[in-house]
C-alpha cells in the first residue's frame, strides 16, 4: 500500500540558510501534519492543513512556513536556520472524515542537520 | 488539555516473556488513544487505537492494549516478547481541543529492550 513519502531523507544546511521539506500524503488523504522530533524527544506538533488551508498551529517558529498544494502535497519552508533546528521532521496524513477514528500515517521523516 | 504520560523511559524484558509498556492519560471528554512504534531513523508506525467498545484492543504484530477508565490507563501489552520488538514506543491521544484536524499529542516515549 502507498505510504507517506517525504523528501529528502537527509539534508545538511549551514546556519542562516534555508531549507524546503516536501511531503506527499497517502492518496485520498486530505489532511497533512508536520511534526518535529529532536534527539531523544517525542514528536512535537508544528502545523497541519486540511483541504489546502491551515487548520491548526503548534510550536512552529515564525521562521518556518508551510503550505498544502492543490494535489495535497505539502512543503515546510525553513529560513534563517539555527543549530537548534537540527531534528527529524515528520509528515503525517489522515482522512478528516471520522477524524477521531482515523490514525495518522507517518512518513519516514527528513533528518535535517544544521552546521 | 489532553495529555498522555509514559512513566518509564525504558523497559527491559527477556525474549519470550510478557511485556507491558505503561501509559496514562488525561482528557476532557472521551479519550481517543493510540500506540505507535518507532524504529531507528524511521517514521512512527501505527499499532492500535482505542475509540470505543471493548477495553482490550488488538493491534499489529501481536500487540494489544487494555483501556482502563477508572485508572485512566492504556497500557500496551504482548504475551511473548521478541527481540525484534525492541524499539521506541509512543502513546498518543487525539486532541479534541478545537483544532480542526485533531492532531495527536504524544507521550515522551518508552524504549523497549528485549534481551535474547
mmCIF file with all atom_site columns, C-alpha atoms in Angstrom:
data_model
loop_
_atom_site.group_PDB
_atom_site.id
_atom_site.type_symbol
_atom_site.label_atom_id
_atom_site.label_alt_id
_atom_site.label_comp_id
_atom_site.label_asym_id
_atom_site.label_entity_id
_atom_site.label_seq_id
_atom_site.pdbx_PDB_ins_code
_atom_site.Cartn_x
_atom_site.Cartn_y
_atom_site.Cartn_z
_atom_site.occupancy
_atom_site.B_iso_or_equiv
_atom_site.pdbx_formal_charge
_atom_site.auth_seq_id
_atom_site.auth_comp_id
_atom_site.auth_asym_id
_atom_site.auth_atom_id
_atom_site.pdbx_PDB_model_num
ATOM 1   C CA . UNK A 1 1   ? 0.000   0.000   0.000  1.00 0.00 ? 1   UNK A CA 1
ATOM 2   C CA . UNK A 1 2   ? 1.142   3.526   -0.716 1.00 0.00 ? 2   UNK A CA 1
ATOM 3   C CA . UNK A 1 3   ? 2.619   5.346   2.233  1.00 0.00 ? 3   UNK A CA 1
ATOM 4   C CA . UNK A 1 4   ? 3.512   8.911   3.068  1.00 0.00 ? 4   UNK A CA 1
ATOM 5   C CA . UNK A 1 5   ? 6.539   9.997   1.066  1.00 0.00 ? 5   UNK A CA 1
ATOM 6   C CA . UNK A 1 6   ? 8.963   12.572  2.369  1.00 0.00 ? 6   UNK A CA 1
ATOM 7   C CA . UNK A 1 7   ? 11.896  14.120  0.600  1.00 0.00 ? 7   UNK A CA 1
ATOM 8   C CA . UNK A 1 8   ? 14.719  14.474  1.022  1.00 0.00 ? 8   UNK A CA 1
ATOM 9   C CA . UNK A 1 9   ? 15.609  11.794  3.571  1.00 0.00 ? 9   UNK A CA 1
ATOM 10  C CA . UNK A 1 10  ? 18.645  13.700  4.747  1.00 0.00 ? 10  UNK A CA 1
ATOM 11  C CA . UNK A 1 11  ? 19.544  17.369  4.481  1.00 0.00 ? 11  UNK A CA 1
ATOM 12  C CA . UNK A 1 12  ? 22.606  19.233  5.664  1.00 0.00 ? 12  UNK A CA 1
ATOM 13  C CA . UNK A 1 13  ? 22.488  23.009  5.806  1.00 0.00 ? 13  UNK A CA 1
ATOM 14  C CA . UNK A 1 14  ? 24.551  25.769  7.334  1.00 0.00 ? 14  UNK A CA 1
ATOM 15  C CA . UNK A 1 15  ? 23.308  28.324  9.809  1.00 0.00 ? 15  UNK A CA 1
ATOM 16  C CA . UNK A 1 16  ? 21.194  31.079  8.277  1.00 0.00 ? 16  UNK A CA 1
ATOM 17  C CA . UNK A 1 17  ? 20.477  29.021  5.179  1.00 0.00 ? 17  UNK A CA 1
ATOM 18  C CA . UNK A 1 18  ? 17.009  27.972  4.043  1.00 0.00 ? 18  UNK A CA 1
ATOM 19  C CA . UNK A 1 19  ? 15.546  24.514  3.578  1.00 0.00 ? 19  UNK A CA 1
ATOM 20  C CA . UNK A 1 20  ? 12.422  23.091  1.991  1.00 0.00 ? 20  UNK A CA 1
ATOM 21  C CA . UNK A 1 21  ? 10.983  19.752  3.042  1.00 0.00 ? 21  UNK A CA 1
ATOM 22  C CA . UNK A 1 22  ? 8.370   18.000  0.952  1.00 0.00 ? 22  UNK A CA 1
ATOM 23  C CA . UNK A 1 23  ? 5.602   15.618  1.869  1.00 0.00 ? 23  UNK A CA 1
ATOM 24  C CA . UNK A 1 24  ? 3.342   13.540  -0.338 1.00 0.00 ? 24  UNK A CA 1
ATOM 25  C CA . UNK A 1 25  ? 0.387   12.135  1.602  1.00 0.00 ? 25  UNK A CA 1
ATOM 26  C CA . UNK A 1 26  ? -1.320  8.818   1.087  1.00 0.00 ? 26  UNK A CA 1
ATOM 27  C CA . UNK A 1 27  ? -3.671  9.094   -1.915 1.00 0.00 ? 27  UNK A CA 1
ATOM 28  C CA . UNK A 1 28  ? -7.101  10.468  -0.959 1.00 0.00 ? 28  UNK A CA 1
ATOM 29  C CA . UNK A 1 29  ? -5.872  11.699  2.412  1.00 0.00 ? 29  UNK A CA 1
ATOM 30  C CA . UNK A 1 30  ? -6.935  15.311  2.789  1.00 0.00 ? 30  UNK A CA 1
ATOM 31  C CA . UNK A 1 31  ? -5.100  16.283  5.962  1.00 0.00 ? 31  UNK A CA 1
ATOM 32  C CA . UNK A 1 32  ? -1.380  16.741  6.460  1.00 0.00 ? 32  UNK A CA 1
ATOM 33  C CA . UNK A 1 33  ? 0.517   17.257  9.711  1.00 0.00 ? 33  UNK A CA 1
ATOM 34  C CA . UNK A 1 34  ? 4.106   18.283  10.364 1.00 0.00 ? 34  UNK A CA 1
ATOM 35  C CA . UNK A 1 35  ? 5.993   17.183  13.466 1.00 0.00 ? 35  UNK A CA 1
ATOM 36  C CA . UNK A 1 36  ? 9.500   17.904  14.719 1.00 0.00 ? 36  UNK A CA 1
ATOM 37  C CA . UNK A 1 37  ? 11.381  15.325  16.746 1.00 0.00 ? 37  UNK A CA 1
ATOM 38  C CA . UNK A 1 38  ? 14.588  16.414  18.421 1.00 0.00 ? 38  UNK A CA 1
ATOM 39  C CA . UNK A 1 39  ? 17.202  13.888  19.581 1.00 0.00 ? 39  UNK A CA 1
ATOM 40  C CA . UNK A 1 40  ? 15.704  11.723  22.299 1.00 0.00 ? 40  UNK A CA 1
ATOM 41  C CA . UNK A 1 41  ? 12.485  13.726  22.240 1.00 0.00 ? 41  UNK A CA 1
ATOM 42  C CA . UNK A 1 42  ? 8.863   12.956  21.488 1.00 0.00 ? 42  UNK A CA 1
ATOM 43  C CA . UNK A 1 43  ? 7.383   14.334  18.282 1.00 0.00 ? 43  UNK A CA 1
ATOM 44  C CA . UNK A 1 44  ? 6.191   17.907  18.664 1.00 0.00 ? 44  UNK A CA 1
ATOM 45  C CA . UNK A 1 45  ? 3.347   19.156  16.517 1.00 0.00 ? 45  UNK A CA 1
ATOM 46  C CA . UNK A 1 46  ? 4.200   22.054  14.235 1.00 0.00 ? 46  UNK A CA 1
ATOM 47  C CA . UNK A 1 47  ? 1.309   22.698  11.894 1.00 0.00 ? 47  UNK A CA 1
ATOM 48  C CA . UNK A 1 48  ? -1.446  20.982  9.934  1.00 0.00 ? 48  UNK A CA 1
ATOM 49  C CA . UNK A 1 49  ? -3.515  21.543  6.832  1.00 0.00 ? 49  UNK A CA 1
ATOM 50  C CA . UNK A 1 50  ? -6.908  20.382  5.700  1.00 0.00 ? 50  UNK A CA 1
ATOM 51  C CA . UNK A 1 51  ? -8.016  20.893  2.119  1.00 0.00 ? 51  UNK A CA 1
ATOM 52  C CA . UNK A 1 52  ? -5.131  23.291  1.486  1.00 0.00 ? 52  UNK A CA 1
ATOM 53  C CA . UNK A 1 53  ? -5.997  25.535  4.411  1.00 0.00 ? 53  UNK A CA 1
ATOM 54  C CA . UNK A 1 54  ? -4.044  25.766  7.626  1.00 0.00 ? 54  UNK A CA 1
ATOM 55  C CA . UNK A 1 55  ? -6.203  24.139  10.259 1.00 0.00 ? 55  UNK A CA 1
ATOM 56  C CA . UNK A 1 56  ? -4.079  24.010  13.380 1.00 0.00 ? 56  UNK A CA 1
ATOM 57  C CA . UNK A 1 57  ? -0.846  25.501  14.562 1.00 0.00 ? 57  UNK A CA 1
ATOM 58  C CA . UNK A 1 58  ? 1.539   24.280  17.206 1.00 0.00 ? 58  UNK A CA 1
ATOM 59  C CA . UNK A 1 59  ? 5.064   25.202  18.174 1.00 0.00 ? 59  UNK A CA 1
ATOM 60  C CA . UNK A 1 60  ? 6.190   26.289  14.741 1.00 0.00 ? 60  UNK A CA 1
ATOM 61  C CA . UNK A 1 61  ? 8.744   29.124  14.753 1.00 0.00 ? 61  UNK A CA 1
ATOM 62  C CA . UNK A 1 62  ? 7.966   32.268  12.798 1.00 0.00 ? 62  UNK A CA 1
ATOM 63  C CA . UNK A 1 63  ? 10.982  31.451  10.613 1.00 0.00 ? 63  UNK A CA 1
ATOM 64  C CA . UNK A 1 64  ? 9.110   28.419  9.306  1.00 0.00 ? 64  UNK A CA 1
ATOM 65  C CA . UNK A 1 65  ? 6.155   28.385  6.979  1.00 0.00 ? 65  UNK A CA 1
ATOM 66  C CA . UNK A 1 66  ? 4.230   25.660  5.276  1.00 0.00 ? 66  UNK A CA 1
ATOM 67  C CA . UNK A 1 67  ? 1.521   25.155  2.736  1.00 0.00 ? 67  UNK A CA 1
ATOM 68  C CA . UNK A 1 68  ? -0.556  22.451  1.155  1.00 0.00 ? 68  UNK A CA 1
ATOM 69  C CA . UNK A 1 69  ? -0.973  22.448  -2.597 1.00 0.00 ? 69  UNK A CA 1
ATOM 70  C CA . UNK A 1 70  ? -3.859  21.513  -4.870 1.00 0.00 ? 70  UNK A CA 1
ATOM 71  C CA . UNK A 1 71  ? -2.517  17.959  -5.224 1.00 0.00 ? 71  UNK A CA 1
ATOM 72  C CA . UNK A 1 72  ? -2.473  17.751  -1.394 1.00 0.00 ? 72  UNK A CA 1
ATOM 73  C CA . UNK A 1 73  ? 1.268   17.564  -1.103 1.00 0.00 ? 73  UNK A CA 1
ATOM 74  C CA . UNK A 1 74  ? 2.783   19.876  1.463  1.00 0.00 ? 74  UNK A CA 1
ATOM 75  C CA . UNK A 1 75  ? 6.033   21.759  1.855  1.00 0.00 ? 75  UNK A CA 1
ATOM 76  C CA . UNK A 1 76  ? 7.689   23.019  5.008  1.00 0.00 ? 76  UNK A CA 1
ATOM 77  C CA . UNK A 1 77  ? 9.894   26.027  4.366  1.00 0.00 ? 77  UNK A CA 1
ATOM 78  C CA . UNK A 1 78  ? 12.529  26.857  6.926  1.00 0.00 ? 78  UNK A CA 1
ATOM 79  C CA . UNK A 1 79  ? 14.564  30.042  6.829  1.00 0.00 ? 79  UNK A CA 1
ATOM 80  C CA . UNK A 1 80  ? 17.408  31.511  8.884  1.00 0.00 ? 80  UNK A CA 1
ATOM 81  C CA . UNK A 1 81  ? 18.255  28.036  10.087 1.00 0.00 ? 81  UNK A CA 1
ATOM 82  C CA . UNK A 1 82  ? 19.682  27.657  13.563 1.00 0.00 ? 82  UNK A CA 1
ATOM 83  C CA . UNK A 1 83  ? 21.675  24.839  15.109 1.00 0.00 ? 83  UNK A CA 1
ATOM 84  C CA . UNK A 1 84  ? 18.660  24.005  17.265 1.00 0.00 ? 84  UNK A CA 1
ATOM 85  C CA . UNK A 1 85  ? 16.599  23.254  14.173 1.00 0.00 ? 85  UNK A CA 1
ATOM 86  C CA . UNK A 1 86  ? 18.572  20.036  13.701 1.00 0.00 ? 86  UNK A CA 1
ATOM 87  C CA . UNK A 1 87  ? 15.958  17.332  14.106 1.00 0.00 ? 87  UNK A CA 1
ATOM 88  C CA . UNK A 1 88  ? 13.900  14.693  12.400 1.00 0.00 ? 88  UNK A CA 1
ATOM 89  C CA . UNK A 1 89  ? 10.898  16.239  10.656 1.00 0.00 ? 89  UNK A CA 1
ATOM 90  C CA . UNK A 1 90  ? 7.917   14.024  10.106 1.00 0.00 ? 90  UNK A CA 1
ATOM 91  C CA . UNK A 1 91  ? 4.955   14.448  7.904  1.00 0.00 ? 91  UNK A CA 1
ATOM 92  C CA . UNK A 1 92  ? 1.782   12.510  8.523  1.00 0.00 ? 92  UNK A CA 1
ATOM 93  C CA . UNK A 1 93  ? -1.509  12.280  6.691  1.00 0.00 ? 93  UNK A CA 1
ATOM 94  C CA . UNK A 1 94  ? -5.018  11.177  7.514  1.00 0.00 ? 94  UNK A CA 1
ATOM 95  C CA . UNK A 1 95  ? -8.601  11.387  6.401  1.00 0.00 ? 95  UNK A CA 1
ATOM 96  C CA . UNK A 1 96  ? -10.533 14.105  8.153  1.00 0.00 ? 96  UNK A CA 1
ATOM 97  C CA . UNK A 1 97  ? -13.772 12.183  7.817  1.00 0.00 ? 97  UNK A CA 1
ATOM 98  C CA . UNK A 1 98  ? -14.140 10.276  11.040 1.00 0.00 ? 98  UNK A CA 1
ATOM 99  C CA . UNK A 1 99  ? -11.364 12.459  12.364 1.00 0.00 ? 99  UNK A CA 1
ATOM 100 C CA . UNK A 1 100 ? -11.040 10.957  15.823 1.00 0.00 ? 100 UNK A CA 1
ATOM 101 C CA . UNK A 1 101 ? -11.075 7.483   14.387 1.00 0.00 ? 101 UNK A CA 1
ATOM 102 C CA . UNK A 1 102 ? -8.567  7.907   11.611 1.00 0.00 ? 102 UNK A CA 1
ATOM 103 C CA . UNK A 1 103 ? -4.993  7.239   12.657 1.00 0.00 ? 103 UNK A CA 1
ATOM 104 C CA . UNK A 1 104 ? -2.179  9.381   11.366 1.00 0.00 ? 104 UNK A CA 1
ATOM 105 C CA . UNK A 1 105 ? 0.127   7.658   8.938  1.00 0.00 ? 105 UNK A CA 1
ATOM 106 C CA . UNK A 1 106 ? 3.693   8.878   9.151  1.00 0.00 ? 106 UNK A CA 1
ATOM 107 C CA . UNK A 1 107 ? 6.449   9.157   6.585  1.00 0.00 ? 107 UNK A CA 1
ATOM 108 C CA . UNK A 1 108 ? 9.997   8.089   7.362  1.00 0.00 ? 108 UNK A CA 1
ATOM 109 C CA . UNK A 1 109 ? 10.996  11.651  8.043  1.00 0.00 ? 109 UNK A CA 1
ATOM 110 C CA . UNK A 1 110 ? 13.629  14.097  6.863  1.00 0.00 ? 110 UNK A CA 1
ATOM 111 C CA . UNK A 1 111 ? 16.713  14.351  9.028  1.00 0.00 ? 111 UNK A CA 1
ATOM 112 C CA . UNK A 1 112 ? 17.887  17.948  8.986  1.00 0.00 ? 112 UNK A CA 1
ATOM 113 C CA . UNK A 1 113 ? 21.358  18.746  10.242 1.00 0.00 ? 113 UNK A CA 1
ATOM 114 C CA . UNK A 1 114 ? 22.326  22.377  10.630 1.00 0.00 ? 114 UNK A CA 1
ATOM 115 C CA . UNK A 1 115 ? 26.057  23.046  10.934 1.00 0.00 ? 115 UNK A CA 1
ATOM 116 C CA . UNK B 2 1   ? -5.828  19.965  27.658 1.00 0.00 ? 1   UNK B CA 1
ATOM 117 C CA . UNK B 2 2   ? -5.276  16.417  26.525 1.00 0.00 ? 2   UNK B CA 1
ATOM 118 C CA . UNK B 2 3   ? -2.085  14.687  27.565 1.00 0.00 ? 3   UNK B CA 1
ATOM 119 C CA . UNK B 2 4   ? -0.539  11.269  27.993 1.00 0.00 ? 4   UNK B CA 1
ATOM 120 C CA . UNK B 2 5   ? 2.227   10.183  30.303 1.00 0.00 ? 5   UNK B CA 1
ATOM 121 C CA . UNK B 2 6   ? 4.643   7.318   29.900 1.00 0.00 ? 6   UNK B CA 1
ATOM 122 C CA . UNK B 2 7   ? 6.262   6.842   33.291 1.00 0.00 ? 7   UNK B CA 1
ATOM 123 C CA . UNK B 2 8   ? 9.057   4.546   32.138 1.00 0.00 ? 8   UNK B CA 1
ATOM 124 C CA . UNK B 2 9   ? 11.909  5.736   29.950 1.00 0.00 ? 9   UNK B CA 1
ATOM 125 C CA . UNK B 2 10  ? 12.969  2.152   29.324 1.00 0.00 ? 10  UNK B CA 1
ATOM 126 C CA . UNK B 2 11  ? 11.534  -1.308  29.787 1.00 0.00 ? 11  UNK B CA 1
ATOM 127 C CA . UNK B 2 12  ? 13.756  -4.378  29.721 1.00 0.00 ? 12  UNK B CA 1
ATOM 128 C CA . UNK B 2 13  ? 12.311  -7.821  29.169 1.00 0.00 ? 13  UNK B CA 1
ATOM 129 C CA . UNK B 2 14  ? 13.671  -11.217 28.209 1.00 0.00 ? 14  UNK B CA 1
ATOM 130 C CA . UNK B 2 15  ? 12.611  -12.760 24.945 1.00 0.00 ? 15  UNK B CA 1
ATOM 131 C CA . UNK B 2 16  ? 9.563   -14.963 25.389 1.00 0.00 ? 16  UNK B CA 1
ATOM 132 C CA . UNK B 2 17  ? 8.377   -13.144 28.490 1.00 0.00 ? 17  UNK B CA 1
ATOM 133 C CA . UNK B 2 18  ? 5.285   -10.941 28.540 1.00 0.00 ? 18  UNK B CA 1
ATOM 134 C CA . UNK B 2 19  ? 5.817   -7.221  28.192 1.00 0.00 ? 19  UNK B CA 1
ATOM 135 C CA . UNK B 2 20  ? 3.917   -4.179  29.348 1.00 0.00 ? 20  UNK B CA 1
ATOM 136 C CA . UNK B 2 21  ? 4.563   -0.582  28.363 1.00 0.00 ? 21  UNK B CA 1
ATOM 137 C CA . UNK B 2 22  ? 2.620   1.833   30.522 1.00 0.00 ? 22  UNK B CA 1
ATOM 138 C CA . UNK B 2 23  ? 0.595   4.864   29.518 1.00 0.00 ? 23  UNK B CA 1
ATOM 139 C CA . UNK B 2 24  ? -1.798  7.037   31.468 1.00 0.00 ? 24  UNK B CA 1
ATOM 140 C CA . UNK B 2 25  ? -3.962  9.728   30.004 1.00 0.00 ? 25  UNK B CA 1
ATOM 141 C CA . UNK B 2 26  ? -5.673  12.938  30.960 1.00 0.00 ? 26  UNK B CA 1
ATOM 142 C CA . UNK B 2 27  ? -8.505  14.101  28.755 1.00 0.00 ? 27  UNK B CA 1
ATOM 143 C CA . UNK B 2 28  ? -11.622 16.165  28.860 1.00 0.00 ? 28  UNK B CA 1
ATOM 144 C CA . UNK B 2 29  ? -14.356 14.187  27.227 1.00 0.00 ? 29  UNK B CA 1
ATOM 145 C CA . UNK B 2 30  ? -13.957 10.836  25.558 1.00 0.00 ? 30  UNK B CA 1
ATOM 146 C CA . UNK B 2 31  ? -10.430 9.517   25.142 1.00 0.00 ? 31  UNK B CA 1
ATOM 147 C CA . UNK B 2 32  ? -9.153  8.579   21.707 1.00 0.00 ? 32  UNK B CA 1
ATOM 148 C CA . UNK B 2 33  ? -5.924  6.741   22.337 1.00 0.00 ? 33  UNK B CA 1
ATOM 149 C CA . UNK B 2 34  ? -3.235  5.349   20.063 1.00 0.00 ? 34  UNK B CA 1
ATOM 150 C CA . UNK B 2 35  ? 0.024   3.436   20.232 1.00 0.00 ? 35  UNK B CA 1
ATOM 151 C CA . UNK B 2 36  ? 2.836   3.926   17.742 1.00 0.00 ? 36  UNK B CA 1
ATOM 152 C CA . UNK B 2 37  ? 6.213   2.223   17.386 1.00 0.00 ? 37  UNK B CA 1
ATOM 153 C CA . UNK B 2 38  ? 9.349   3.865   16.064 1.00 0.00 ? 38  UNK B CA 1
ATOM 154 C CA . UNK B 2 39  ? 12.394  2.013   14.808 1.00 0.00 ? 39  UNK B CA 1
ATOM 155 C CA . UNK B 2 40  ? 15.723  3.859   14.478 1.00 0.00 ? 40  UNK B CA 1
ATOM 156 C CA . UNK B 2 41  ? 15.652  6.556   11.804 1.00 0.00 ? 41  UNK B CA 1
ATOM 157 C CA . UNK B 2 42  ? 12.165  5.576   10.782 1.00 0.00 ? 42  UNK B CA 1
ATOM 158 C CA . UNK B 2 43  ? 8.739   7.103   10.989 1.00 0.00 ? 43  UNK B CA 1
ATOM 159 C CA . UNK B 2 44  ? 6.142   6.182   13.544 1.00 0.00 ? 44  UNK B CA 1
ATOM 160 C CA . UNK B 2 45  ? 4.118   3.100   12.704 1.00 0.00 ? 45  UNK B CA 1
ATOM 161 C CA . UNK B 2 46  ? 0.554   2.782   13.890 1.00 0.00 ? 46  UNK B CA 1
ATOM 162 C CA . UNK B 2 47  ? -0.017  -0.213  16.173 1.00 0.00 ? 47  UNK B CA 1
ATOM 163 C CA . UNK B 2 48  ? -3.529  0.123   17.546 1.00 0.00 ? 48  UNK B CA 1
ATOM 164 C CA . UNK B 2 49  ? -6.188  2.509   18.749 1.00 0.00 ? 49  UNK B CA 1
ATOM 165 C CA . UNK B 2 50  ? -8.977  2.771   21.287 1.00 0.00 ? 50  UNK B CA 1
ATOM 166 C CA . UNK B 2 51  ? -12.027 4.767   20.318 1.00 0.00 ? 51  UNK B CA 1
ATOM 167 C CA . UNK B 2 52  ? -14.897 2.982   21.988 1.00 0.00 ? 52  UNK B CA 1
ATOM 168 C CA . UNK B 2 53  ? -16.079 -0.531  22.685 1.00 0.00 ? 53  UNK B CA 1
ATOM 169 C CA . UNK B 2 54  ? -14.099 -3.402  24.134 1.00 0.00 ? 54  UNK B CA 1
ATOM 170 C CA . UNK B 2 55  ? -11.481 -2.429  26.652 1.00 0.00 ? 55  UNK B CA 1
ATOM 171 C CA . UNK B 2 56  ? -8.988  -4.883  25.177 1.00 0.00 ? 56  UNK B CA 1
ATOM 172 C CA . UNK B 2 57  ? -7.817  -3.692  21.790 1.00 0.00 ? 57  UNK B CA 1
ATOM 173 C CA . UNK B 2 58  ? -5.813  -5.913  19.475 1.00 0.00 ? 58  UNK B CA 1
ATOM 174 C CA . UNK B 2 59  ? -3.323  -4.463  17.049 1.00 0.00 ? 59  UNK B CA 1
ATOM 175 C CA . UNK B 2 60  ? -0.428  -5.240  14.767 1.00 0.00 ? 60  UNK B CA 1
ATOM 176 C CA . UNK B 2 61  ? 2.446   -7.669  15.428 1.00 0.00 ? 61  UNK B CA 1
ATOM 177 C CA . UNK B 2 62  ? 0.637   -9.403  18.285 1.00 0.00 ? 62  UNK B CA 1
ATOM 178 C CA . UNK B 2 63  ? 0.343   -6.287  20.427 1.00 0.00 ? 63  UNK B CA 1
ATOM 179 C CA . UNK B 2 64  ? -2.730  -5.418  22.420 1.00 0.00 ? 64  UNK B CA 1
ATOM 180 C CA . UNK B 2 65  ? -3.675  -2.659  24.798 1.00 0.00 ? 65  UNK B CA 1
ATOM 181 C CA . UNK B 2 66  ? -6.002  -2.536  27.741 1.00 0.00 ? 66  UNK B CA 1
ATOM 182 C CA . UNK B 2 67  ? -8.111  0.543   28.278 1.00 0.00 ? 67  UNK B CA 1
ATOM 183 C CA . UNK B 2 68  ? -8.932  1.144   31.936 1.00 0.00 ? 68  UNK B CA 1
ATOM 184 C CA . UNK B 2 69  ? -11.198 4.095   32.541 1.00 0.00 ? 69  UNK B CA 1
ATOM 185 C CA . UNK B 2 70  ? -11.028 4.043   36.319 1.00 0.00 ? 70  UNK B CA 1
ATOM 186 C CA . UNK B 2 71  ? -7.237  4.101   36.275 1.00 0.00 ? 71  UNK B CA 1
ATOM 187 C CA . UNK B 2 72  ? -7.072  6.346   33.175 1.00 0.00 ? 72  UNK B CA 1
ATOM 188 C CA . UNK B 2 73  ? -4.573  3.951   31.673 1.00 0.00 ? 73  UNK B CA 1
ATOM 189 C CA . UNK B 2 74  ? -3.941  2.451   28.264 1.00 0.00 ? 74  UNK B CA 1
ATOM 190 C CA . UNK B 2 75  ? -1.077  0.012   28.736 1.00 0.00 ? 75  UNK B CA 1
ATOM 191 C CA . UNK B 2 76  ? 0.467   -1.754  25.770 1.00 0.00 ? 76  UNK B CA 1
ATOM 192 C CA . UNK B 2 77  ? 0.986   -5.487  26.157 1.00 0.00 ? 77  UNK B CA 1
ATOM 193 C CA . UNK B 2 78  ? 2.284   -8.522  24.387 1.00 0.00 ? 78  UNK B CA 1
ATOM 194 C CA . UNK B 2 79  ? 2.167   -12.074 25.740 1.00 0.00 ? 79  UNK B CA 1
ATOM 195 C CA . UNK B 2 80  ? 5.577   -13.108 24.413 1.00 0.00 ? 80  UNK B CA 1
ATOM 196 C CA . UNK B 2 81  ? 8.245   -10.555 23.519 1.00 0.00 ? 81  UNK B CA 1
ATOM 197 C CA . UNK B 2 82  ? 10.546  -10.881 20.514 1.00 0.00 ? 82  UNK B CA 1
ATOM 198 C CA . UNK B 2 83  ? 13.994  -9.350  20.108 1.00 0.00 ? 83  UNK B CA 1
ATOM 199 C CA . UNK B 2 84  ? 12.622  -7.633  17.009 1.00 0.00 ? 84  UNK B CA 1
ATOM 200 C CA . UNK B 2 85  ? 10.110  -5.784  19.212 1.00 0.00 ? 85  UNK B CA 1
ATOM 201 C CA . UNK B 2 86  ? 12.967  -3.678  20.548 1.00 0.00 ? 86  UNK B CA 1
ATOM 202 C CA . UNK B 2 87  ? 12.064  -0.114  19.578 1.00 0.00 ? 87  UNK B CA 1
ATOM 203 C CA . UNK B 2 88  ? 10.698  3.152   20.884 1.00 0.00 ? 88  UNK B CA 1
ATOM 204 C CA . UNK B 2 89  ? 7.014   3.114   21.734 1.00 0.00 ? 89  UNK B CA 1
ATOM 205 C CA . UNK B 2 90  ? 4.813   6.184   21.900 1.00 0.00 ? 90  UNK B CA 1
ATOM 206 C CA . UNK B 2 91  ? 1.398   6.519   23.419 1.00 0.00 ? 91  UNK B CA 1
ATOM 207 C CA . UNK B 2 92  ? -0.722  9.296   21.931 1.00 0.00 ? 92  UNK B CA 1
ATOM 208 C CA . UNK B 2 93  ? -4.072  10.976  22.456 1.00 0.00 ? 93  UNK B CA 1
ATOM 209 C CA . UNK B 2 94  ? -6.212  12.720  19.908 1.00 0.00 ? 94  UNK B CA 1
ATOM 210 C CA . UNK B 2 95  ? -6.528  16.410  20.640 1.00 0.00 ? 95  UNK B CA 1
ATOM 211 C CA . UNK B 2 96  ? -10.150 17.396  20.821 1.00 0.00 ? 96  UNK B CA 1
ATOM 212 C CA . UNK B 2 97  ? -9.359  20.912  21.972 1.00 0.00 ? 97  UNK B CA 1
ATOM 213 C CA . UNK B 2 98  ? -10.811 22.600  18.966 1.00 0.00 ? 98  UNK B CA 1
ATOM 214 C CA . UNK B 2 99  ? -8.169  22.322  16.261 1.00 0.00 ? 99  UNK B CA 1
ATOM 215 C CA . UNK B 2 100 ? -9.842  21.323  13.075 1.00 0.00 ? 100 UNK B CA 1
ATOM 216 C CA . UNK B 2 101 ? -7.525  18.445  12.396 1.00 0.00 ? 101 UNK B CA 1
ATOM 217 C CA . UNK B 2 102 ? -7.476  16.877  15.837 1.00 0.00 ? 102 UNK B CA 1
ATOM 218 C CA . UNK B 2 103 ? -3.760  16.367  15.929 1.00 0.00 ? 103 UNK B CA 1
ATOM 219 C CA . UNK B 2 104 ? -2.091  13.673  18.002 1.00 0.00 ? 104 UNK B CA 1
ATOM 220 C CA . UNK B 2 105 ? -0.319  14.570  21.209 1.00 0.00 ? 105 UNK B CA 1
ATOM 221 C CA . UNK B 2 106 ? 2.459   12.159  22.072 1.00 0.00 ? 106 UNK B CA 1
ATOM 222 C CA . UNK B 2 107 ? 3.898   10.899  25.303 1.00 0.00 ? 107 UNK B CA 1
ATOM 223 C CA . UNK B 2 108 ? 7.621   11.042  25.898 1.00 0.00 ? 108 UNK B CA 1
ATOM 224 C CA . UNK B 2 109 ? 8.188   7.524   24.636 1.00 0.00 ? 109 UNK B CA 1
ATOM 225 C CA . UNK B 2 110 ? 9.400   4.289   26.206 1.00 0.00 ? 110 UNK B CA 1
ATOM 226 C CA . UNK B 2 111 ? 12.368  2.399   24.883 1.00 0.00 ? 111 UNK B CA 1
ATOM 227 C CA . UNK B 2 112 ? 11.653  -1.326  24.892 1.00 0.00 ? 112 UNK B CA 1
ATOM 228 C CA . UNK B 2 113 ? 14.722  -3.536  25.010 1.00 0.00 ? 113 UNK B CA 1
ATOM 229 C CA . UNK B 2 114 ? 14.164  -7.256  24.565 1.00 0.00 ? 114 UNK B CA 1
ATOM 230 C CA . UNK B 2 115 ? 17.136  -9.410  25.508 1.00 0.00 ? 115 UNK B CA 1
ATOM 231 C CA . UNK B 2 116 ? 17.708  -12.741 23.766 1.00 0.00 ? 116 UNK B CA 1
#
